[in-house]
XYZ file of C-alpha atoms in Angstrom:
179
model
C -12.615 14.938 -0.696
C -8.977 13.936 -0.901
C -6.950 14.190 2.299
C -3.245 13.921 3.006
C -2.160 13.608 6.627
C 1.378 14.923 7.167
C 2.944 13.285 10.221
C 6.068 14.851 11.735
C 8.594 12.062 12.376
C 11.548 14.319 13.255
C 13.757 13.740 16.272
C 12.025 16.394 18.365
C 8.868 14.267 18.320
C 10.648 11.857 20.703
C 10.379 14.365 23.553
C 7.563 14.386 26.123
C 5.687 11.443 24.617
C 4.744 13.526 21.577
C 5.047 10.939 18.843
C 2.670 8.340 20.301
C 0.070 11.112 20.657
C 0.730 12.369 17.119
C 0.474 8.842 15.711
C -2.805 8.266 17.578
C -4.136 11.482 16.067
C -3.071 10.427 12.550
C -4.582 6.964 12.995
C -7.836 8.428 14.339
C -8.225 10.869 11.421
C -7.354 8.097 8.968
C -9.885 5.701 10.545
C -12.585 8.385 10.669
C -12.240 9.114 6.960
C -12.083 5.408 6.001
C -15.156 4.491 8.095
C -17.417 7.519 7.660
C -16.432 8.534 4.131
C -15.378 5.332 2.317
C -15.430 6.927 -1.150
C -12.918 9.595 -0.192
C -9.167 9.159 -0.396
C -6.760 9.506 2.510
C -2.981 9.185 2.426
C -0.371 9.541 5.154
C 3.035 11.108 4.542
C 5.726 10.985 7.196
C 8.285 13.756 7.115
C 11.638 14.230 8.833
C 14.760 15.171 6.837
C 12.890 13.718 3.855
C 9.302 12.640 3.218
C 7.767 9.244 2.507
C 4.314 7.860 1.860
C 3.280 5.571 4.708
C 1.012 2.713 3.628
C -2.022 2.181 5.860
C -0.755 -1.161 7.208
C 2.581 0.411 8.311
C 1.105 3.390 10.163
C 0.886 1.673 13.584
C 4.566 0.658 13.308
C 6.211 3.980 12.379
C 8.502 5.799 14.797
C 10.286 9.140 14.834
C 13.846 9.372 13.550
C 16.439 9.231 16.345
C 18.506 12.353 16.934
C 21.970 11.633 15.590
C 23.721 14.914 16.387
C 23.606 17.137 19.443
C 25.702 19.973 18.022
C 24.296 23.398 19.032
C 24.554 24.630 15.434
C 24.224 22.582 12.267
C 24.174 23.639 8.632
C 24.516 20.818 6.118
C 23.849 20.904 2.385
C 23.073 17.449 0.975
C 22.190 16.540 -2.641
C 18.607 15.303 -2.707
C 19.759 12.022 -4.277
C 22.000 11.369 -1.246
C 19.514 12.397 1.449
C 19.336 8.838 2.812
C 23.008 9.180 3.859
C 22.366 12.376 5.869
C 21.081 12.749 9.449
C 17.373 11.893 9.354
C 16.073 13.714 12.439
C 15.426 17.170 10.927
C 11.971 18.596 10.106
C 11.403 19.025 6.361
C 7.778 20.070 6.145
C 8.448 21.514 2.677
C 9.192 18.029 1.255
C 6.109 16.750 3.066
C 4.007 19.441 1.376
C 5.574 18.686 -2.008
C 4.708 14.995 -1.580
C 1.160 15.941 -0.564
C 0.868 18.117 -3.686
C 1.850 15.173 -5.916
C -0.615 12.846 -4.171
C -3.482 15.346 -4.340
C -2.824 15.960 -8.046
C -3.441 12.227 -8.681
C -6.569 12.046 -6.523
C -10.105 12.962 -7.477
C -12.533 14.971 -5.481
C -13.620 18.560 -5.531
C -12.219 19.260 -2.083
C -8.590 18.691 -1.185
C -7.051 19.095 2.231
C -3.822 18.621 4.139
C -3.873 17.796 7.839
C -0.493 18.565 9.450
C 0.580 17.033 12.763
C 3.801 18.651 13.978
C 5.598 20.102 16.968
C 6.915 23.256 15.396
C 9.183 25.033 13.007
C 10.962 23.275 10.127
C 14.718 22.738 10.246
C 15.218 21.561 6.642
C 14.281 22.735 3.173
C 14.964 21.953 -0.469
C 16.785 24.479 -2.634
C 18.243 23.908 -6.118
C 18.403 20.130 -5.783
C 19.972 20.169 -2.320
C 18.407 19.650 1.085
C 19.581 22.151 3.676
C 19.569 20.762 7.222
C 19.732 23.717 9.610
C 19.615 24.010 13.386
C 18.627 26.239 15.082
C 15.763 26.903 12.669
C 16.474 29.535 10.025
C 14.148 32.159 8.587
C 14.970 31.007 5.039
C 13.680 27.515 5.869
C 10.444 28.935 7.304
C 9.906 31.192 4.273
C 10.608 28.371 1.794
C 8.180 26.077 3.625
C 5.461 28.722 3.882
C 5.886 29.447 0.151
C 5.167 25.787 -0.605
C 2.067 25.951 1.613
C 0.936 29.137 -0.155
C 1.270 27.435 -3.557
C -0.983 24.617 -2.353
C -3.427 27.049 -0.776
C -3.725 29.059 -4.007
C -4.670 25.833 -5.822
C -7.602 25.401 -3.434
C -6.082 23.008 -0.894
C -7.281 23.621 2.660
C -5.075 23.181 5.717
C -5.638 22.019 9.269
C -2.831 21.843 11.794
C -2.576 19.831 14.984
C 0.363 21.429 16.779
C 2.095 19.828 19.767
C 3.889 22.998 20.876
C 2.915 23.729 24.463
C 6.540 23.795 25.681
C 7.556 26.110 22.807
C 4.961 28.749 23.715
C 7.490 31.547 24.217
C 9.576 30.651 21.168
C 9.007 31.762 17.594
C 7.795 28.250 16.671
C 4.238 29.067 17.673
C 4.014 31.888 15.128
C 5.309 29.581 12.376
C 2.506 27.083 12.986
C -0.036 29.933 13.039
C 1.330 31.260 9.727
């Protein structure tokens, strides 16, 4: 089996002690796979406005991206090559899934899975070489992200989601995680 753990590192993970719990979950799943199934592969990808592979030795040290804008509405369009210059606190699960797809394509194993740890709906997506950073969350971002998940699912990748969304129960974010 090849596993990719997607760890949400967006700014919203700073609230209500979410990120330490999410990181503990990621570290526990990683340790379980390494100890009980040493021949299997496991990778961790952190995602916020972008996505990055987190080496095993760095996992205990990672932190969520600080919120850099408190505007009630944001819509930015940033070239992917300049994403490092943009606000980093958005939730780009689509880029996380794309990174997972590349990692799983390089890994062996008959079974492939993605374990997502997040607190809700994405607020960023990639379209025609540009990253769109959008708040409040937009339907287009959700659809683009779910399309990426569907592509992976059709190739046989299985998904598990650990959702930290108890305070979003009455918002549409719960249905996104279920989808």
